Amino acid sequence: MFVEVIIPLALPKNYTWAVPLHLQNSVQPGIRVEVVLGKNKRYAGIIKKILPAKPEAFQPKDILNVLDTEPLLYPQQLQLWEWIAQYYMCSEGEVMQAAIPSNLKLSSESILIWNEERELDFSDLGDAEYIVAEALELKKELRLNEVQQLLDSSNVYPVIKKLIDKGVCHVWEELKDKYKEKIETYITLNPVYHNEDKLADLLNNWSKAPKQMELLLSYLHLIKTEGEVTQPQLLTKSNASAAQLKGLSDKGILVIEKRARDRIRTLPKSIQIDFILSAAQEKALLEIRNGFLEKPVCLLHGVTASGKTEVYTKLIEEYILQGKQVLYMLPEIALTSQIIRRLQKHFGGYIAIYHSKFNPNERVEIWNKVKNGETKVVLGARSSLFLPFKELGLIIADEEHDASYKQQEPAPRYHARDAAIYYGALFKANILLGSATPSIESYYNCAQHKYSLVRLAERFGQVELPQIEIIDLKKVPSKEKGKIALTPALITAIETSLQQKKQVILFQNRRGYSPYLICNTCGWIPQCQHCDVTLTYHKAKNKLSCHYCGTAYPVINTCAACGSHDFTQKNFGTEKIEEMVAEQFPDAKIARMDYDSVKGKNDHDALIKLFEQQRVDILVGTQMVVKGLDFEHVNLVGIVDADGILNFTDFRVNERAFQLMEQVSGRSGRKDGKGTVLIQVSNIHHPVLQFVKEHDFKQLFAFELSNRKEFDYPPFTRLIQVTFKHKEKHIAEEAANIMMQGLKLNFASQSNGPAQPVVDRVRNQYLWEILIKLPKDAKRIHLCKKEIQQQTIIIQSNKRYRGVTILPDVDPI
């Protein structure tokens, strides 16, 4: 028997191992096995399939061990991995690396084994080697951390290498399971005292040990209020010691027991829908159900605050009652906190949440609950797509247009929305895409009758959409040169909102204090040493920071070019706007929501709760404040610098700008319809501004479609971008040109480049790119992918280009 095994490495194809006779009854697809690749490197791999015959080209090694009694995942997950690897041009090992929680991947731990055949002659050993050899002779094996303790040093590798070279020992790799159950100490009452008379008798005749009496009374109170009692809880409440608790245990009154418990507290399972859908929502729900009868994918195009979440909730209820599982995907963790509270109110313990902020052990627990069908609804970011669903009936991709659904680094560079459509097909599940500003591609698929389309064109409660006003920055007088952050019109509008006890959101798509500093004498701008980008000043940290590689630098006071000390801070980020607003409105409570201010696991949720409770008057933020959040008391949204959104060099710039501005404006006036949006912009004649002003997505769609058709961009073509990275610019360029020559044979008219991107050096690697625009023909796309892979092998087989990283990105965002 032979098995094809996926191991978490970027191998071009999966390797085959032989199965020893004694393990043949234990292997099946989806089970983890311990294998050796190379000399002695051990991996926990996953069996993809069982092969009937031995490979002709080589003699497979035996698998060492079977690690599971039942599969870790189901056939559908293995099929999804294979599809992602093929479609997005990566290896199944890279997909496995992204899909499996780290604590299920196991880790390899090095152990030094004493060489029994070596003569006991330590005369050729140095001092450190002698210490280790002596310990090895006694113990026969030592772990790496034990060697570090012996030598009181972390740098023990040179010593170990010398011992191996001299034949004193050899290295063995042991696979170590990193997942550990959480063990908690629980306190229960001896069953004898479950009889009320006996318990009353015990309490009435208590004479000594008043502290133990207090402990017992605390236990009886906690068991009534909490349902179960842990040792830390009891000791805290009674202010007693562990010794006093042990005294009660020794008397046979309380029982101390250790139990495994979930790290994530779950609520009781219940379904409590306490709202009634409006006529428009009922109509949309009926149309979605009818749409699913004809096509598995439906797009719900509902304006902001139209109540899409209530429609989703009703659908989720239907699938739970059918015994099916539901995956509810959101593009950002920031969005999950508000929606999880709503869904938990309706579905209690049926719901679980899954994203990258959970620790590895918590992720394993959610994985297992989804696999055994205990968890019916998962709310998560894009990584939740990889969970091992058993009975998946519905996938909801909310805010389906969002670029955050696309994984950028590292591989697999998959798009979670598109992969979800394939994944749903494996289960014959329905897929609902929802957005107020759908992606051009999804809307085009509806126009081509590939998806069904349902519109929810009115806000819940027939609330009006916000009024949008454009402020022309060129007409605003300014003392200083440069952009104005807060115009008089915006300041007046904020004052009015605060007087009405309403809340304000200010949106600026740049974090930090000042996007760059410039020398007033010679014009020099501080740049990152590792990337070709300007450094952003962060006032709170008093550092200059690179937003590409994350390197922080001390603040520069002297110009490196001319020695001048005269610098000006140009433009403004969220940090500076927060400071300016605080100066302008000293009595207002102000908060900032961006990558710098909400890094912790619960930081998003804490800030959103404060804003919901009206304990924050003005919220300044980046894209995090734009997406899907629902605040009742916001009546003003200010887009501080719309030019920064409208002027990107990207074919999707108009689509993105419309989505951002329409989404952020949708946070205003959700309850009473008296919302206002002020957009500060220099180029007031930009066509997108008119579409935003009229909330007209159809006009934007028509405008974009004609442009995209003219220049061969999606949805009329498929894009593949190939990026070349190397520390030397000319070598990256040469490799890109070799690839281009290879592609010209079959794809000359469809290949563009090589060219340098706007930021052409990141982390000391120079970048060159080729963009290929392919017709929507599966055979031609497959041929192009094969050609890119073959050219990559040819380029990297040349010693000169071995250090070049070649990254293909299918459907780049």
PDB file of C-alpha atoms in Angstrom, residues 500-720:
ATOM      1  CA  GLN A 500     -27.911  67.840  19.045  1.00  0.00           C
ATOM      2  CA  LYS A 501     -26.223  65.141  21.197  1.00  0.00           C
ATOM      3  CA  LYS A 502     -25.429  63.164  18.025  1.00  0.00           C
ATOM      4  CA  GLN A 503     -22.232  61.381  17.046  1.00  0.00           C
ATOM      5  CA  VAL A 504     -19.729  62.069  14.253  1.00  0.00           C
ATOM      6  CA  ILE A 505     -17.455  59.788  12.183  1.00  0.00           C
ATOM      7  CA  LEU A 506     -14.427  61.314  10.423  1.00  0.00           C
ATOM      8  CA  PHE A 507     -12.847  59.104   7.771  1.00  0.00           C
ATOM      9  CA  GLN A 508      -9.263  59.442   6.571  1.00  0.00           C
ATOM     10  CA  ASN A 509      -7.603  56.606   4.695  1.00  0.00           C
ATOM     11  CA  ARG A 510      -4.130  57.231   6.175  1.00  0.00           C
ATOM     12  CA  ARG A 511      -2.987  56.282   9.638  1.00  0.00           C
ATOM     13  CA  GLY A 512      -0.205  57.978  11.567  1.00  0.00           C
ATOM     14  CA  TYR A 513       0.272  61.682  12.282  1.00  0.00           C
ATOM     15  CA  SER A 514       1.877  62.971   9.117  1.00  0.00           C
ATOM     16  CA  PRO A 515       2.399  60.868   5.947  1.00  0.00           C
ATOM     17  CA  TYR A 516       5.766  62.495   5.296  1.00  0.00           C
ATOM     18  CA  LEU A 517       8.226  65.178   6.409  1.00  0.00           C
ATOM     19  CA  ILE A 518       9.975  67.472   3.929  1.00  0.00           C
ATOM     20  CA  CYS A 519      13.045  69.685   4.344  1.00  0.00           C
ATOM     21  CA  ASN A 520      12.029  73.298   3.638  1.00  0.00           C
ATOM     22  CA  THR A 521      15.548  74.185   2.444  1.00  0.00           C
ATOM     23  CA  CYS A 522      16.305  71.497  -0.174  1.00  0.00           C
ATOM     24  CA  GLY A 523      13.132  69.372  -0.408  1.00  0.00           C
ATOM     25  CA  TRP A 524      14.688  66.140   0.965  1.00  0.00           C
ATOM     26  CA  ILE A 525      12.129  63.612   2.286  1.00  0.00           C
ATOM     27  CA  PRO A 526      13.130  60.873   4.769  1.00  0.00           C
ATOM     28  CA  GLN A 527      12.689  57.422   3.243  1.00  0.00           C
ATOM     29  CA  CYS A 528      12.831  53.855   4.544  1.00  0.00           C
ATOM     30  CA  GLN A 529      16.268  52.224   4.198  1.00  0.00           C
ATOM     31  CA  HIS A 530      14.649  48.948   3.078  1.00  0.00           C
ATOM     32  CA  CYS A 531      11.751  50.185   0.884  1.00  0.00           C
ATOM     33  CA  ASP A 532      11.315  52.979  -1.643  1.00  0.00           C
ATOM     34  CA  VAL A 533       8.600  54.754   0.349  1.00  0.00           C
ATOM     35  CA  THR A 534       8.445  57.831   2.540  1.00  0.00           C
ATOM     36  CA  LEU A 535       8.326  57.408   6.306  1.00  0.00           C
ATOM     37  CA  THR A 536       5.152  58.293   8.220  1.00  0.00           C
ATOM     38  CA  TYR A 537       5.478  60.263  11.441  1.00  0.00           C
ATOM     39  CA  HIS A 538       3.630  58.722  14.437  1.00  0.00           C
ATOM     40  CA  LYS A 539       3.422  61.339  17.171  1.00  0.00           C
ATOM     41  CA  ALA A 540       2.175  59.032  19.978  1.00  0.00           C
ATOM     42  CA  LYS A 541       5.238  56.773  19.589  1.00  0.00           C
ATOM     43  CA  ASN A 542       7.465  59.712  18.523  1.00  0.00           C
ATOM     44  CA  LYS A 543       8.803  57.545  15.692  1.00  0.00           C
ATOM     45  CA  LEU A 544       8.998  57.539  11.931  1.00  0.00           C
ATOM     46  CA  SER A 545       7.510  54.314  10.613  1.00  0.00           C
ATOM     47  CA  CYS A 546       7.525  52.452   7.292  1.00  0.00           C
ATOM     48  CA  HIS A 547       4.030  51.111   6.552  1.00  0.00           C
ATOM     49  CA  TYR A 548       5.462  48.508   4.132  1.00  0.00           C
ATOM     50  CA  CYS A 549       8.074  46.673   6.211  1.00  0.00           C
ATOM     51  CA  GLY A 550       7.167  47.996   9.680  1.00  0.00           C
ATOM     52  CA  THR A 551      10.655  49.371  10.488  1.00  0.00           C
ATOM     53  CA  ALA A 552      10.627  52.228  13.016  1.00  0.00           C
ATOM     54  CA  TYR A 553      13.194  55.069  12.959  1.00  0.00           C
ATOM     55  CA  PRO A 554      13.939  57.887  15.431  1.00  0.00           C
ATOM     56  CA  VAL A 555      12.492  61.264  14.462  1.00  0.00           C
ATOM     57  CA  ILE A 556      14.845  63.159  12.131  1.00  0.00           C
ATOM     58  CA  ASN A 557      15.664  66.754  13.078  1.00  0.00           C
ATOM     59  CA  THR A 558      18.608  67.327  10.719  1.00  0.00           C
ATOM     60  CA  CYS A 559      18.344  67.038   6.922  1.00  0.00           C
ATOM     61  CA  ALA A 560      20.644  64.293   5.581  1.00  0.00           C
ATOM     62  CA  ALA A 561      21.154  66.269   2.349  1.00  0.00           C
ATOM     63  CA  CYS A 562      21.782  69.877   3.442  1.00  0.00           C
ATOM     64  CA  GLY A 563      22.010  69.752   7.250  1.00  0.00           C
ATOM     65  CA  SER A 564      19.032  72.075   7.752  1.00  0.00           C
ATOM     66  CA  HIS A 565      16.800  71.700  10.817  1.00  0.00           C
ATOM     67  CA  ASP A 566      13.725  73.195   9.114  1.00  0.00           C
ATOM     68  CA  PHE A 567      11.135  70.465   8.387  1.00  0.00           C
ATOM     69  CA  THR A 568       7.447  70.675   7.487  1.00  0.00           C
ATOM     70  CA  GLN A 569       4.929  67.929   8.125  1.00  0.00           C
ATOM     71  CA  LYS A 570       3.007  67.320   4.913  1.00  0.00           C
ATOM     72  CA  ASN A 571      -0.546  66.027   4.707  1.00  0.00           C
ATOM     73  CA  PHE A 572      -2.259  64.384   7.688  1.00  0.00           C
ATOM     74  CA  GLY A 573      -3.166  60.959   9.045  1.00  0.00           C
ATOM     75  CA  THR A 574      -5.793  59.834  11.565  1.00  0.00           C
ATOM     76  CA  GLU A 575      -3.522  60.677  14.513  1.00  0.00           C
ATOM     77  CA  LYS A 576      -3.170  64.311  13.448  1.00  0.00           C
ATOM     78  CA  ILE A 577      -6.898  64.661  12.730  1.00  0.00           C
ATOM     79  CA  GLU A 578      -7.640  63.278  16.218  1.00  0.00           C
ATOM     80  CA  GLU A 579      -5.349  65.958  17.702  1.00  0.00           C
ATOM     81  CA  MET A 580      -6.863  68.768  15.587  1.00  0.00           C
ATOM     82  CA  VAL A 581     -10.418  67.742  16.511  1.00  0.00           C
ATOM     83  CA  ALA A 582      -9.448  67.610  20.215  1.00  0.00           C
ATOM     84  CA  GLU A 583      -8.060  71.169  19.978  1.00  0.00           C
ATOM     85  CA  GLN A 584     -11.185  72.413  18.148  1.00  0.00           C
ATOM     86  CA  PHE A 585     -13.673  70.606  20.434  1.00  0.00           C
ATOM     87  CA  PRO A 586     -12.011  70.320  23.886  1.00  0.00           C
ATOM     88  CA  ASP A 587     -15.227  69.123  25.602  1.00  0.00           C
ATOM     89  CA  ALA A 588     -15.973  66.333  23.123  1.00  0.00           C
ATOM     90  CA  LYS A 589     -14.975  62.706  23.812  1.00  0.00           C
ATOM     91  CA  ILE A 590     -12.813  61.598  20.871  1.00  0.00           C
ATOM     92  CA  ALA A 591     -11.498  58.146  19.895  1.00  0.00           C
ATOM     93  CA  ARG A 592      -9.437  56.785  17.005  1.00  0.00           C
ATOM     94  CA  MET A 593      -9.924  53.458  15.245  1.00  0.00           C
ATOM     95  CA  ASP A 594      -7.020  52.334  13.052  1.00  0.00           C
ATOM     96  CA  TYR A 595      -4.375  49.615  12.898  1.00  0.00           C
ATOM     97  CA  ASP A 596      -2.241  51.394  15.523  1.00  0.00           C
ATOM     98  CA  SER A 597      -4.973  51.924  18.124  1.00  0.00           C
ATOM     99  CA  VAL A 598      -6.811  48.550  18.031  1.00  0.00           C
ATOM    100  CA  LYS A 599      -4.267  45.744  18.005  1.00  0.00           C
ATOM    101  CA  GLY A 600      -5.453  43.504  20.860  1.00  0.00           C
ATOM    102  CA  LYS A 601      -7.933  40.638  20.587  1.00  0.00           C
ATOM    103  CA  ASN A 602     -10.778  42.607  22.202  1.00  0.00           C
ATOM    104  CA  ASP A 603      -9.740  46.194  21.370  1.00  0.00           C
ATOM    105  CA  HIS A 604     -12.127  46.502  18.386  1.00  0.00           C
ATOM    106  CA  ASP A 605     -15.070  45.308  20.417  1.00  0.00           C
ATOM    107  CA  ALA A 606     -14.282  47.562  23.396  1.00  0.00           C
ATOM    108  CA  LEU A 607     -14.113  50.677  21.195  1.00  0.00           C
ATOM    109  CA  ILE A 608     -17.272  49.779  19.246  1.00  0.00           C
ATOM    110  CA  LYS A 609     -19.156  49.229  22.531  1.00  0.00           C
ATOM    111  CA  LEU A 610     -18.034  52.658  23.813  1.00  0.00           C
ATOM    112  CA  PHE A 611     -19.287  54.267  20.599  1.00  0.00           C
ATOM    113  CA  GLU A 612     -22.598  52.354  20.729  1.00  0.00           C
ATOM    114  CA  GLN A 613     -23.117  53.528  24.345  1.00  0.00           C
ATOM    115  CA  GLN A 614     -22.476  57.152  23.231  1.00  0.00           C
ATOM    116  CA  ARG A 615     -19.425  57.391  25.469  1.00  0.00           C
ATOM    117  CA  VAL A 616     -17.516  58.643  22.409  1.00  0.00           C
ATOM    118  CA  ASP A 617     -18.748  61.704  20.487  1.00  0.00           C
ATOM    119  CA  ILE A 618     -16.333  61.763  17.546  1.00  0.00           C
ATOM    120  CA  LEU A 619     -14.739  58.653  16.030  1.00  0.00           C
ATOM    121  CA  VAL A 620     -11.761  59.233  13.726  1.00  0.00           C
ATOM    122  CA  GLY A 621     -10.709  56.222  11.658  1.00  0.00           C
ATOM    123  CA  THR A 622      -9.441  54.509   8.550  1.00  0.00           C
ATOM    124  CA  GLN A 623     -11.345  51.863   6.520  1.00  0.00           C
ATOM    125  CA  MET A 624     -12.137  50.069   9.788  1.00  0.00           C
ATOM    126  CA  VAL A 625     -14.977  52.545  10.449  1.00  0.00           C
ATOM    127  CA  VAL A 626     -16.396  52.177   6.952  1.00  0.00           C
ATOM    128  CA  LYS A 627     -17.527  48.593   6.769  1.00  0.00           C
ATOM    129  CA  GLY A 628     -20.863  47.286   7.921  1.00  0.00           C
ATOM    130  CA  LEU A 629     -20.915  48.840  11.402  1.00  0.00           C
ATOM    131  CA  ASP A 630     -24.307  49.948  12.685  1.00  0.00           C
ATOM    132  CA  PHE A 631     -24.497  52.994  14.965  1.00  0.00           C
ATOM    133  CA  GLU A 632     -27.909  54.517  15.748  1.00  0.00           C
ATOM    134  CA  HIS A 633     -26.839  58.005  16.802  1.00  0.00           C
ATOM    135  CA  VAL A 634     -24.444  59.039  13.988  1.00  0.00           C
ATOM    136  CA  ASN A 635     -25.878  61.897  11.922  1.00  0.00           C
ATOM    137  CA  LEU A 636     -22.669  63.263  10.377  1.00  0.00           C
ATOM    138  CA  VAL A 637     -19.878  61.595   8.429  1.00  0.00           C
ATOM    139  CA  GLY A 638     -16.910  63.612   7.176  1.00  0.00           C
ATOM    140  CA  ILE A 639     -14.650  62.256   4.421  1.00  0.00           C
ATOM    141  CA  VAL A 640     -11.606  64.379   5.155  1.00  0.00           C
ATOM    142  CA  ASP A 641      -9.530  63.797   1.992  1.00  0.00           C
ATOM    143  CA  ALA A 642     -11.445  62.230  -0.925  1.00  0.00           C
ATOM    144  CA  ASP A 643      -8.591  63.065  -3.367  1.00  0.00           C
ATOM    145  CA  GLY A 644      -6.462  60.430  -1.641  1.00  0.00           C
ATOM    146  CA  ILE A 645      -9.112  57.816  -2.493  1.00  0.00           C
ATOM    147  CA  LEU A 646      -9.753  58.953  -6.081  1.00  0.00           C
ATOM    148  CA  ASN A 647      -6.139  59.172  -7.260  1.00  0.00           C
ATOM    149  CA  PHE A 648      -4.700  55.648  -6.970  1.00  0.00           C
ATOM    150  CA  THR A 649      -2.992  54.081  -9.996  1.00  0.00           C
ATOM    151  CA  ASP A 650      -5.255  51.051 -10.317  1.00  0.00           C
ATOM    152  CA  PHE A 651      -7.908  50.006 -12.840  1.00  0.00           C
ATOM    153  CA  ARG A 652     -10.318  49.496  -9.912  1.00  0.00           C
ATOM    154  CA  VAL A 653      -9.802  53.015  -8.512  1.00  0.00           C
ATOM    155  CA  ASN A 654     -13.302  54.309  -9.438  1.00  0.00           C
ATOM    156  CA  GLU A 655     -15.020  51.184  -8.131  1.00  0.00           C
ATOM    157  CA  ARG A 656     -13.043  51.307  -4.868  1.00  0.00           C
ATOM    158  CA  ALA A 657     -13.587  55.024  -4.359  1.00  0.00           C
ATOM    159  CA  PHE A 658     -17.354  54.649  -4.865  1.00  0.00           C
ATOM    160  CA  GLN A 659     -17.469  51.679  -2.478  1.00  0.00           C
ATOM    161  CA  LEU A 660     -15.495  53.447   0.255  1.00  0.00           C
ATOM    162  CA  MET A 661     -17.444  56.706   0.057  1.00  0.00           C
ATOM    163  CA  GLU A 662     -20.863  55.043  -0.244  1.00  0.00           C
ATOM    164  CA  GLN A 663     -20.086  52.627   2.612  1.00  0.00           C
ATOM    165  CA  VAL A 664     -18.800  55.332   4.987  1.00  0.00           C
ATOM    166  CA  SER A 665     -21.742  57.590   4.128  1.00  0.00           C
ATOM    167  CA  GLY A 666     -24.034  54.671   4.976  1.00  0.00           C
ATOM    168  CA  ARG A 667     -23.010  54.960   8.646  1.00  0.00           C
ATOM    169  CA  SER A 668     -24.958  58.236   8.844  1.00  0.00           C
ATOM    170  CA  GLY A 669     -28.630  58.733   9.698  1.00  0.00           C
ATOM    171  CA  ARG A 670     -29.414  55.022  10.029  1.00  0.00           C
ATOM    172  CA  LYS A 671     -32.148  55.494  12.631  1.00  0.00           C
ATOM    173  CA  ASP A 672     -34.003  58.678  11.646  1.00  0.00           C
ATOM    174  CA  GLY A 673     -32.773  59.406   8.134  1.00  0.00           C
ATOM    175  CA  LYS A 674     -31.461  62.831   9.072  1.00  0.00           C
ATOM    176  CA  GLY A 675     -27.917  62.031   8.079  1.00  0.00           C
ATOM    177  CA  THR A 676     -25.403  64.241   6.315  1.00  0.00           C
ATOM    178  CA  VAL A 677     -22.120  63.377   4.587  1.00  0.00           C
ATOM    179  CA  LEU A 678     -19.515  66.040   3.839  1.00  0.00           C
ATOM    180  CA  ILE A 679     -16.885  65.108   1.251  1.00  0.00           C
ATOM    181  CA  GLN A 680     -13.812  67.389   1.159  1.00  0.00           C
ATOM    182  CA  VAL A 681     -12.161  67.214  -2.273  1.00  0.00           C
ATOM    183  CA  SER A 682     -10.102  69.335  -4.690  1.00  0.00           C
ATOM    184  CA  ASN A 683     -11.228  67.654  -7.933  1.00  0.00           C
ATOM    185  CA  ILE A 684     -14.985  68.265  -7.631  1.00  0.00           C
ATOM    186  CA  HIS A 685     -15.607  67.269 -11.290  1.00  0.00           C
ATOM    187  CA  HIS A 686     -14.530  63.647 -10.835  1.00  0.00           C
ATOM    188  CA  PRO A 687     -17.351  61.466 -12.303  1.00  0.00           C
ATOM    189  CA  VAL A 688     -17.457  59.130  -9.273  1.00  0.00           C
ATOM    190  CA  LEU A 689     -18.505  62.012  -6.987  1.00  0.00           C
ATOM    191  CA  GLN A 690     -21.735  62.434  -8.962  1.00  0.00           C
ATOM    192  CA  PHE A 691     -22.544  58.699  -8.606  1.00  0.00           C
ATOM    193  CA  VAL A 692     -21.889  58.883  -4.842  1.00  0.00           C
ATOM    194  CA  LYS A 693     -24.007  62.009  -4.506  1.00  0.00           C
ATOM    195  CA  GLU A 694     -26.963  60.246  -6.117  1.00  0.00           C
ATOM    196  CA  HIS A 695     -26.228  56.861  -4.430  1.00  0.00           C
ATOM    197  CA  ASP A 696     -26.361  55.445  -7.959  1.00  0.00           C
ATOM    198  CA  PHE A 697     -24.508  52.127  -8.243  1.00  0.00           C
ATOM    199  CA  LYS A 698     -26.102  51.273 -11.625  1.00  0.00           C
ATOM    200  CA  GLN A 699     -24.630  54.400 -13.221  1.00  0.00           C
ATOM    201  CA  LEU A 700     -21.185  53.548 -11.821  1.00  0.00           C
ATOM    202  CA  PHE A 701     -21.556  49.963 -13.132  1.00  0.00           C
ATOM    203  CA  ALA A 702     -22.388  51.159 -16.669  1.00  0.00           C
ATOM    204  CA  PHE A 703     -19.544  53.719 -16.600  1.00  0.00           C
ATOM    205  CA  GLU A 704     -16.979  51.163 -15.375  1.00  0.00           C
ATOM    206  CA  LEU A 705     -18.132  48.408 -17.733  1.00  0.00           C
ATOM    207  CA  SER A 706     -17.545  50.545 -20.839  1.00  0.00           C
ATOM    208  CA  ASN A 707     -14.031  51.517 -19.603  1.00  0.00           C
ATOM    209  CA  ARG A 708     -13.103  47.937 -18.668  1.00  0.00           C
ATOM    210  CA  LYS A 709     -14.264  46.550 -22.034  1.00  0.00           C
ATOM    211  CA  GLU A 710     -12.201  49.141 -23.927  1.00  0.00           C
ATOM    212  CA  PHE A 711      -8.985  48.288 -22.051  1.00  0.00           C
ATOM    213  CA  ASP A 712      -9.508  44.499 -21.595  1.00  0.00           C
ATOM    214  CA  TYR A 713      -9.903  44.400 -17.819  1.00  0.00           C
ATOM    215  CA  PRO A 714     -12.107  42.151 -15.663  1.00  0.00           C
ATOM    216  CA  PRO A 715     -14.930  41.163 -15.823  1.00  0.00           C
ATOM    217  CA  PHE A 716     -14.139  40.675 -19.527  1.00  0.00           C
ATOM    218  CA  THR A 717     -10.746  39.063 -18.918  1.00  0.00           C
ATOM    219  CA  ARG A 718      -8.841  37.108 -16.272  1.00  0.00           C
ATOM    220  CA  LEU A 719      -5.641  38.657 -14.892  1.00  0.00           C
ATOM    221  CA  ILE A 720      -2.450  36.935 -13.785  1.00  0.00           C
TER     222      ILE A 720
END
